[in-house]
Amino acid sequence: MKIRIGLGYDVHMLEEGKEFFLGGIKLPAEKGATGHSDADVLIHAICDALLGAANLRDIGYHFRNTDERWAGMDSKYFLSEVTRMLHERGWKVGNVDCTVVLEAPKVNPHIDAMKKALAPLMQVDEDDVSIKATTSETLGFVGRQEGVNAYAVALITRDNG
Ligand SMILES: [Zn+2]
């Protein structure tokens, strides 16, 4: 069996009054992430980790942020499409491990709901989706609540036969 790993990173700006989509769900928040799609920073980082593991470039390469088709798009579509691309090439998602860096609101109470939303899109068990959250201890743009970061690593496997 062939095993590969991949790394993903993403950042989005936060803006007052915007809806906040994170990990495939809508978070109750005063500020939300801005971007061309629904700006789900966690899904974008996971997509990049999976694409990187399969050596298929990155999310912006497949879903350009100048393409009107993706304006306001639900990022769950991107993750299911990335999974489909991997399956086409014989890869299966093993597990993903992620960290969201966000000052407010608290992410921990929503992690179970995020895992439930994301696991089926990658066709893995919820136990194969790890999501962790931390703050930036008030430092930098995340600490000033101007933005949100997400990191992800993914493992994928392919049978040799
Ligand atoms: Zn993004």
mmCIF file with all atom_site columns, C-alpha atoms and ligand atoms in Angstrom:
data_model
loop_
_atom_site.group_PDB
_atom_site.id
_atom_site.type_symbol
_atom_site.label_atom_id
_atom_site.label_alt_id
_atom_site.label_comp_id
_atom_site.label_asym_id
_atom_site.label_entity_id
_atom_site.label_seq_id
_atom_site.pdbx_PDB_ins_code
_atom_site.Cartn_x
_atom_site.Cartn_y
_atom_site.Cartn_z
_atom_site.occupancy
_atom_site.B_iso_or_equiv
_atom_site.pdbx_formal_charge
_atom_site.auth_seq_id
_atom_site.auth_comp_id
_atom_site.auth_asym_id
_atom_site.auth_atom_id
_atom_site.pdbx_PDB_model_num
ATOM   1   C  CA . MET A 1 1   ? 0.000   0.000  0.000   1.00 0.00 ? 1   MET A CA 1
ATOM   2   C  CA . LYS A 1 2   ? 1.239   3.466  -0.888  1.00 0.00 ? 2   LYS A CA 1
ATOM   3   C  CA . ILE A 1 3   ? 0.890   6.166  1.783   1.00 0.00 ? 3   ILE A CA 1
ATOM   4   C  CA . ARG A 1 4   ? 1.261   9.930  1.285   1.00 0.00 ? 4   ARG A CA 1
ATOM   5   C  CA . ILE A 1 5   ? 0.905   12.955 3.536   1.00 0.00 ? 5   ILE A CA 1
ATOM   6   C  CA . GLY A 1 6   ? -0.025  16.544 2.667   1.00 0.00 ? 6   GLY A CA 1
ATOM   7   C  CA . LEU A 1 7   ? -0.029  19.933 4.354   1.00 0.00 ? 7   LEU A CA 1
ATOM   8   C  CA . GLY A 1 8   ? -2.594  22.718 4.011   1.00 0.00 ? 8   GLY A CA 1
ATOM   9   C  CA . TYR A 1 9   ? -2.683  26.307 5.282   1.00 0.00 ? 9   TYR A CA 1
ATOM   10  C  CA . ASP A 1 10  ? -5.197  29.095 4.772   1.00 0.00 ? 10  ASP A CA 1
ATOM   11  C  CA . VAL A 1 11  ? -6.018  32.534 6.108   1.00 0.00 ? 11  VAL A CA 1
ATOM   12  C  CA . HIS A 1 12  ? -9.066  34.781 5.739   1.00 0.00 ? 12  HIS A CA 1
ATOM   13  C  CA . MET A 1 13  ? -9.910  38.272 6.924   1.00 0.00 ? 13  MET A CA 1
ATOM   14  C  CA . LEU A 1 14  ? -12.702 38.775 9.454   1.00 0.00 ? 14  LEU A CA 1
ATOM   15  C  CA . GLU A 1 15  ? -15.328 41.470 9.015   1.00 0.00 ? 15  GLU A CA 1
ATOM   16  C  CA . GLU A 1 16  ? -18.105 42.773 11.246  1.00 0.00 ? 16  GLU A CA 1
ATOM   17  C  CA . GLY A 1 17  ? -21.586 41.565 10.347  1.00 0.00 ? 17  GLY A CA 1
ATOM   18  C  CA . LYS A 1 18  ? -20.461 38.783 7.972   1.00 0.00 ? 18  LYS A CA 1
ATOM   19  C  CA . GLU A 1 19  ? -21.755 35.232 8.375   1.00 0.00 ? 19  GLU A CA 1
ATOM   20  C  CA . PHE A 1 20  ? -19.027 32.929 9.679   1.00 0.00 ? 20  PHE A CA 1
ATOM   21  C  CA . PHE A 1 21  ? -18.716 29.533 8.014   1.00 0.00 ? 21  PHE A CA 1
ATOM   22  C  CA . LEU A 1 22  ? -16.130 27.260 9.609   1.00 0.00 ? 22  LEU A CA 1
ATOM   23  C  CA . GLY A 1 23  ? -15.678 23.519 9.276   1.00 0.00 ? 23  GLY A CA 1
ATOM   24  C  CA . GLY A 1 24  ? -18.824 23.184 7.188   1.00 0.00 ? 24  GLY A CA 1
ATOM   25  C  CA . ILE A 1 25  ? -21.160 24.811 9.695   1.00 0.00 ? 25  ILE A CA 1
ATOM   26  C  CA . LYS A 1 26  ? -22.308 28.361 10.457  1.00 0.00 ? 26  LYS A CA 1
ATOM   27  C  CA . LEU A 1 27  ? -20.806 29.681 13.667  1.00 0.00 ? 27  LEU A CA 1
ATOM   28  C  CA . PRO A 1 28  ? -22.653 32.205 15.837  1.00 0.00 ? 28  PRO A CA 1
ATOM   29  C  CA . ALA A 1 29  ? -20.266 35.183 15.735  1.00 0.00 ? 29  ALA A CA 1
ATOM   30  C  CA . GLU A 1 30  ? -20.136 38.980 15.534  1.00 0.00 ? 30  GLU A CA 1
ATOM   31  C  CA . LYS A 1 31  ? -17.501 38.821 12.789  1.00 0.00 ? 31  LYS A CA 1
ATOM   32  C  CA . GLY A 1 32  ? -17.304 36.455 9.843   1.00 0.00 ? 32  GLY A CA 1
ATOM   33  C  CA . ALA A 1 33  ? -14.619 35.486 7.319   1.00 0.00 ? 33  ALA A CA 1
ATOM   34  C  CA . THR A 1 34  ? -14.540 37.267 3.962   1.00 0.00 ? 34  THR A CA 1
ATOM   35  C  CA . GLY A 1 35  ? -13.600 35.739 0.625   1.00 0.00 ? 35  GLY A CA 1
ATOM   36  C  CA . HIS A 1 36  ? -14.792 34.833 -2.860  1.00 0.00 ? 36  HIS A CA 1
ATOM   37  C  CA . SER A 1 37  ? -16.577 31.647 -1.714  1.00 0.00 ? 37  SER A CA 1
ATOM   38  C  CA . ASP A 1 38  ? -18.157 31.191 1.729   1.00 0.00 ? 38  ASP A CA 1
ATOM   39  C  CA . ALA A 1 39  ? -14.581 31.689 3.067   1.00 0.00 ? 39  ALA A CA 1
ATOM   40  C  CA . ASP A 1 40  ? -14.491 28.485 5.132   1.00 0.00 ? 40  ASP A CA 1
ATOM   41  C  CA . VAL A 1 41  ? -10.824 28.632 6.141   1.00 0.00 ? 41  VAL A CA 1
ATOM   42  C  CA . LEU A 1 42  ? -10.823 25.153 7.702   1.00 0.00 ? 42  LEU A CA 1
ATOM   43  C  CA . ILE A 1 43  ? -12.265 23.395 4.652   1.00 0.00 ? 43  ILE A CA 1
ATOM   44  C  CA . HIS A 1 44  ? -9.830  25.277 2.395   1.00 0.00 ? 44  HIS A CA 1
ATOM   45  C  CA . ALA A 1 45  ? -6.854  24.113 4.506   1.00 0.00 ? 45  ALA A CA 1
ATOM   46  C  CA . ILE A 1 46  ? -8.124  20.510 4.428   1.00 0.00 ? 46  ILE A CA 1
ATOM   47  C  CA . CYS A 1 47  ? -8.605  20.678 0.626   1.00 0.00 ? 47  CYS A CA 1
ATOM   48  C  CA . ASP A 1 48  ? -5.002  21.889 0.233   1.00 0.00 ? 48  ASP A CA 1
ATOM   49  C  CA . ALA A 1 49  ? -3.699  19.117 2.506   1.00 0.00 ? 49  ALA A CA 1
ATOM   50  C  CA . LEU A 1 50  ? -5.543  16.455 0.467   1.00 0.00 ? 50  LEU A CA 1
ATOM   51  C  CA . LEU A 1 51  ? -4.544  17.957 -2.891  1.00 0.00 ? 51  LEU A CA 1
ATOM   52  C  CA . GLY A 1 52  ? -0.953  18.279 -1.673  1.00 0.00 ? 52  GLY A CA 1
ATOM   53  C  CA . ALA A 1 53  ? -0.862  14.643 -0.577  1.00 0.00 ? 53  ALA A CA 1
ATOM   54  C  CA . ALA A 1 54  ? -2.021  13.585 -4.053  1.00 0.00 ? 54  ALA A CA 1
ATOM   55  C  CA . ASN A 1 55  ? 0.333   16.125 -5.706  1.00 0.00 ? 55  ASN A CA 1
ATOM   56  C  CA . LEU A 1 56  ? -2.611  17.856 -7.414  1.00 0.00 ? 56  LEU A CA 1
ATOM   57  C  CA . ARG A 1 57  ? -1.612  21.507 -6.847  1.00 0.00 ? 57  ARG A CA 1
ATOM   58  C  CA . ASP A 1 58  ? -3.937  23.585 -4.619  1.00 0.00 ? 58  ASP A CA 1
ATOM   59  C  CA . ILE A 1 59  ? -7.537  24.682 -4.178  1.00 0.00 ? 59  ILE A CA 1
ATOM   60  C  CA . GLY A 1 60  ? -7.023  27.989 -6.038  1.00 0.00 ? 60  GLY A CA 1
ATOM   61  C  CA . TYR A 1 61  ? -5.700  26.071 -9.048  1.00 0.00 ? 61  TYR A CA 1
ATOM   62  C  CA . HIS A 1 62  ? -8.896  24.004 -9.341  1.00 0.00 ? 62  HIS A CA 1
ATOM   63  C  CA . PHE A 1 63  ? -11.412 26.604 -8.115  1.00 0.00 ? 63  PHE A CA 1
ATOM   64  C  CA . ARG A 1 64  ? -10.111 30.030 -9.181  1.00 0.00 ? 64  ARG A CA 1
ATOM   65  C  CA . ASN A 1 65  ? -11.180 32.970 -7.019  1.00 0.00 ? 65  ASN A CA 1
ATOM   66  C  CA . THR A 1 66  ? -11.875 34.980 -10.193 1.00 0.00 ? 66  THR A CA 1
ATOM   67  C  CA . ASP A 1 67  ? -14.441 32.402 -11.390 1.00 0.00 ? 67  ASP A CA 1
ATOM   68  C  CA . GLU A 1 68  ? -18.021 33.653 -10.918 1.00 0.00 ? 68  GLU A CA 1
ATOM   69  C  CA . ARG A 1 69  ? -19.200 30.038 -10.498 1.00 0.00 ? 69  ARG A CA 1
ATOM   70  C  CA . TRP A 1 70  ? -17.541 29.940 -7.057  1.00 0.00 ? 70  TRP A CA 1
ATOM   71  C  CA . ALA A 1 71  ? -18.840 33.296 -5.779  1.00 0.00 ? 71  ALA A CA 1
ATOM   72  C  CA . GLY A 1 72  ? -20.440 32.686 -2.374  1.00 0.00 ? 72  GLY A CA 1
ATOM   73  C  CA . MET A 1 73  ? -19.999 28.944 -2.929  1.00 0.00 ? 73  MET A CA 1
ATOM   74  C  CA . ASP A 1 74  ? -20.525 26.481 -0.072  1.00 0.00 ? 74  ASP A CA 1
ATOM   75  C  CA . SER A 1 75  ? -16.985 25.150 0.495   1.00 0.00 ? 75  SER A CA 1
ATOM   76  C  CA . LYS A 1 76  ? -18.371 21.706 1.323   1.00 0.00 ? 76  LYS A CA 1
ATOM   77  C  CA . TYR A 1 77  ? -18.714 21.325 -2.456  1.00 0.00 ? 77  TYR A CA 1
ATOM   78  C  CA . PHE A 1 78  ? -14.943 21.910 -2.881  1.00 0.00 ? 78  PHE A CA 1
ATOM   79  C  CA . LEU A 1 79  ? -14.113 19.221 -0.314  1.00 0.00 ? 79  LEU A CA 1
ATOM   80  C  CA . SER A 1 80  ? -16.405 16.648 -1.931  1.00 0.00 ? 80  SER A CA 1
ATOM   81  C  CA . GLU A 1 81  ? -14.924 17.508 -5.352  1.00 0.00 ? 81  GLU A CA 1
ATOM   82  C  CA . VAL A 1 82  ? -11.356 17.168 -4.027  1.00 0.00 ? 82  VAL A CA 1
ATOM   83  C  CA . THR A 1 83  ? -12.288 13.779 -2.545  1.00 0.00 ? 83  THR A CA 1
ATOM   84  C  CA . ARG A 1 84  ? -13.742 12.777 -5.944  1.00 0.00 ? 84  ARG A CA 1
ATOM   85  C  CA . MET A 1 85  ? -10.472 13.811 -7.679  1.00 0.00 ? 85  MET A CA 1
ATOM   86  C  CA . LEU A 1 86  ? -8.505  11.641 -5.248  1.00 0.00 ? 86  LEU A CA 1
ATOM   87  C  CA . HIS A 1 87  ? -10.831 8.665  -5.730  1.00 0.00 ? 87  HIS A CA 1
ATOM   88  C  CA . GLU A 1 88  ? -10.469 9.011  -9.520  1.00 0.00 ? 88  GLU A CA 1
ATOM   89  C  CA . ARG A 1 89  ? -6.740  8.466  -9.063  1.00 0.00 ? 89  ARG A CA 1
ATOM   90  C  CA . GLY A 1 90  ? -7.184  5.509  -6.714  1.00 0.00 ? 90  GLY A CA 1
ATOM   91  C  CA . TRP A 1 91  ? -6.507  7.427  -3.482  1.00 0.00 ? 91  TRP A CA 1
ATOM   92  C  CA . LYS A 1 92  ? -8.576  7.121  -0.317  1.00 0.00 ? 92  LYS A CA 1
ATOM   93  C  CA . VAL A 1 93  ? -8.513  9.601  2.547   1.00 0.00 ? 93  VAL A CA 1
ATOM   94  C  CA . GLY A 1 94  ? -6.964  8.061  5.667   1.00 0.00 ? 94  GLY A CA 1
ATOM   95  C  CA . ASN A 1 95  ? -7.278  10.797 8.262   1.00 0.00 ? 95  ASN A CA 1
ATOM   96  C  CA . VAL A 1 96  ? -6.943  14.549 8.633   1.00 0.00 ? 96  VAL A CA 1
ATOM   97  C  CA . ASP A 1 97  ? -5.718  16.566 11.605  1.00 0.00 ? 97  ASP A CA 1
ATOM   98  C  CA . CYS A 1 98  ? -6.367  20.310 11.746  1.00 0.00 ? 98  CYS A CA 1
ATOM   99  C  CA . THR A 1 99  ? -5.808  23.358 13.920  1.00 0.00 ? 99  THR A CA 1
ATOM   100 C  CA . VAL A 1 100 ? -7.900  26.526 13.695  1.00 0.00 ? 100 VAL A CA 1
ATOM   101 C  CA . VAL A 1 101 ? -6.334  29.693 15.107  1.00 0.00 ? 101 VAL A CA 1
ATOM   102 C  CA . LEU A 1 102 ? -9.061  32.139 16.079  1.00 0.00 ? 102 LEU A CA 1
ATOM   103 C  CA . GLU A 1 103 ? -9.477  34.616 18.937  1.00 0.00 ? 103 GLU A CA 1
ATOM   104 C  CA . ALA A 1 104 ? -13.317 34.607 19.096  1.00 0.00 ? 104 ALA A CA 1
ATOM   105 C  CA . PRO A 1 105 ? -15.783 32.979 19.257  1.00 0.00 ? 105 PRO A CA 1
ATOM   106 C  CA . LYS A 1 106 ? -14.780 29.766 21.011  1.00 0.00 ? 106 LYS A CA 1
ATOM   107 C  CA . VAL A 1 107 ? -14.509 26.907 18.493  1.00 0.00 ? 107 VAL A CA 1
ATOM   108 C  CA . ASN A 1 108 ? -14.402 23.955 20.910  1.00 0.00 ? 108 ASN A CA 1
ATOM   109 C  CA . PRO A 1 109 ? -18.185 23.717 21.510  1.00 0.00 ? 109 PRO A CA 1
ATOM   110 C  CA . HIS A 1 110 ? -18.702 23.270 17.732  1.00 0.00 ? 110 HIS A CA 1
ATOM   111 C  CA . ILE A 1 111 ? -16.013 20.697 16.945  1.00 0.00 ? 111 ILE A CA 1
ATOM   112 C  CA . ASP A 1 112 ? -18.337 17.670 17.086  1.00 0.00 ? 112 ASP A CA 1
ATOM   113 C  CA . ALA A 1 113 ? -20.751 19.332 14.640  1.00 0.00 ? 113 ALA A CA 1
ATOM   114 C  CA . MET A 1 114 ? -17.836 20.163 12.301  1.00 0.00 ? 114 MET A CA 1
ATOM   115 C  CA . LYS A 1 115 ? -16.559 16.586 12.343  1.00 0.00 ? 115 LYS A CA 1
ATOM   116 C  CA . LYS A 1 116 ? -20.085 15.365 11.575  1.00 0.00 ? 116 LYS A CA 1
ATOM   117 C  CA . ALA A 1 117 ? -20.309 17.808 8.630   1.00 0.00 ? 117 ALA A CA 1
ATOM   118 C  CA . LEU A 1 118 ? -16.857 17.072 7.164   1.00 0.00 ? 118 LEU A CA 1
ATOM   119 C  CA . ALA A 1 119 ? -16.392 13.293 7.564   1.00 0.00 ? 119 ALA A CA 1
ATOM   120 C  CA . PRO A 1 120 ? -19.028 12.249 4.966   1.00 0.00 ? 120 PRO A CA 1
ATOM   121 C  CA . LEU A 1 121 ? -17.586 14.683 2.387   1.00 0.00 ? 121 LEU A CA 1
ATOM   122 C  CA . MET A 1 122 ? -14.248 12.823 2.597   1.00 0.00 ? 122 MET A CA 1
ATOM   123 C  CA . GLN A 1 123 ? -16.013 9.455  3.006   1.00 0.00 ? 123 GLN A CA 1
ATOM   124 C  CA . VAL A 1 124 ? -14.228 8.737  6.287   1.00 0.00 ? 124 VAL A CA 1
ATOM   125 C  CA . ASP A 1 125 ? -15.405 8.084  9.848   1.00 0.00 ? 125 ASP A CA 1
ATOM   126 C  CA . GLU A 1 126 ? -15.786 11.018 12.202  1.00 0.00 ? 126 GLU A CA 1
ATOM   127 C  CA . ASP A 1 127 ? -12.969 9.442  14.222  1.00 0.00 ? 127 ASP A CA 1
ATOM   128 C  CA . ASP A 1 128 ? -10.659 10.095 11.227  1.00 0.00 ? 128 ASP A CA 1
ATOM   129 C  CA . VAL A 1 129 ? -11.288 13.849 11.409  1.00 0.00 ? 129 VAL A CA 1
ATOM   130 C  CA . SER A 1 130 ? -9.401  15.650 14.173  1.00 0.00 ? 130 SER A CA 1
ATOM   131 C  CA . ILE A 1 131 ? -10.084 19.354 14.692  1.00 0.00 ? 131 ILE A CA 1
ATOM   132 C  CA . LYS A 1 132 ? -8.256  21.395 17.301  1.00 0.00 ? 132 LYS A CA 1
ATOM   133 C  CA . ALA A 1 133 ? -8.639  25.065 18.144  1.00 0.00 ? 133 ALA A CA 1
ATOM   134 C  CA . THR A 1 134 ? -6.338  27.604 19.703  1.00 0.00 ? 134 THR A CA 1
ATOM   135 C  CA . THR A 1 135 ? -6.103  31.374 20.031  1.00 0.00 ? 135 THR A CA 1
ATOM   136 C  CA . SER A 1 136 ? -3.183  33.614 19.177  1.00 0.00 ? 136 SER A CA 1
ATOM   137 C  CA . GLU A 1 137 ? -2.960  34.904 22.786  1.00 0.00 ? 137 GLU A CA 1
ATOM   138 C  CA . THR A 1 138 ? -4.072  38.380 21.535  1.00 0.00 ? 138 THR A CA 1
ATOM   139 C  CA . LEU A 1 139 ? -0.924  38.615 19.351  1.00 0.00 ? 139 LEU A CA 1
ATOM   140 C  CA . GLY A 1 140 ? -0.829  39.583 15.676  1.00 0.00 ? 140 GLY A CA 1
ATOM   141 C  CA . PHE A 1 141 ? -3.735  39.849 13.220  1.00 0.00 ? 141 PHE A CA 1
ATOM   142 C  CA . VAL A 1 142 ? -5.492  36.802 14.666  1.00 0.00 ? 142 VAL A CA 1
ATOM   143 C  CA . GLY A 1 143 ? -5.095  38.211 18.170  1.00 0.00 ? 143 GLY A CA 1
ATOM   144 C  CA . ARG A 1 144 ? -6.575  41.552 17.022  1.00 0.00 ? 144 ARG A CA 1
ATOM   145 C  CA . GLN A 1 145 ? -9.541  39.586 15.591  1.00 0.00 ? 145 GLN A CA 1
ATOM   146 C  CA . GLU A 1 146 ? -8.722  40.788 12.072  1.00 0.00 ? 146 GLU A CA 1
ATOM   147 C  CA . GLY A 1 147 ? -8.349  37.287 10.666  1.00 0.00 ? 147 GLY A CA 1
ATOM   148 C  CA . VAL A 1 148 ? -8.488  33.529 11.116  1.00 0.00 ? 148 VAL A CA 1
ATOM   149 C  CA . ASN A 1 149 ? -5.901  30.853 10.252  1.00 0.00 ? 149 ASN A CA 1
ATOM   150 C  CA . ALA A 1 150 ? -6.203  27.132 9.702   1.00 0.00 ? 150 ALA A CA 1
ATOM   151 C  CA . TYR A 1 151 ? -3.607  24.383 9.306   1.00 0.00 ? 151 TYR A CA 1
ATOM   152 C  CA . ALA A 1 152 ? -4.281  20.812 8.203   1.00 0.00 ? 152 ALA A CA 1
ATOM   153 C  CA . VAL A 1 153 ? -2.347  17.636 7.512   1.00 0.00 ? 153 VAL A CA 1
ATOM   154 C  CA . ALA A 1 154 ? -3.859  14.715 5.651   1.00 0.00 ? 154 ALA A CA 1
ATOM   155 C  CA . LEU A 1 155 ? -2.872  11.125 5.052   1.00 0.00 ? 155 LEU A CA 1
ATOM   156 C  CA . ILE A 1 156 ? -4.046  9.301  1.930   1.00 0.00 ? 156 ILE A CA 1
ATOM   157 C  CA . THR A 1 157 ? -3.571  5.694  0.847   1.00 0.00 ? 157 THR A CA 1
ATOM   158 C  CA . ARG A 1 158 ? -3.637  3.752  -2.429  1.00 0.00 ? 158 ARG A CA 1
ATOM   159 C  CA . ASP A 1 159 ? -3.518  0.016  -3.027  1.00 0.00 ? 159 ASP A CA 1
ATOM   160 C  CA . ASN A 1 160 ? -0.588  -1.030 -5.205  1.00 0.00 ? 160 ASN A CA 1
ATOM   161 C  CA . GLY A 1 161 ? -2.510  -3.899 -6.805  1.00 0.00 ? 161 GLY A CA 1
HETATM 162 ZN ZN . ZN  B 2 .   ? -9.576  30.146 1.743   1.00 0.00 ? 1   ZN  B ZN 1
#
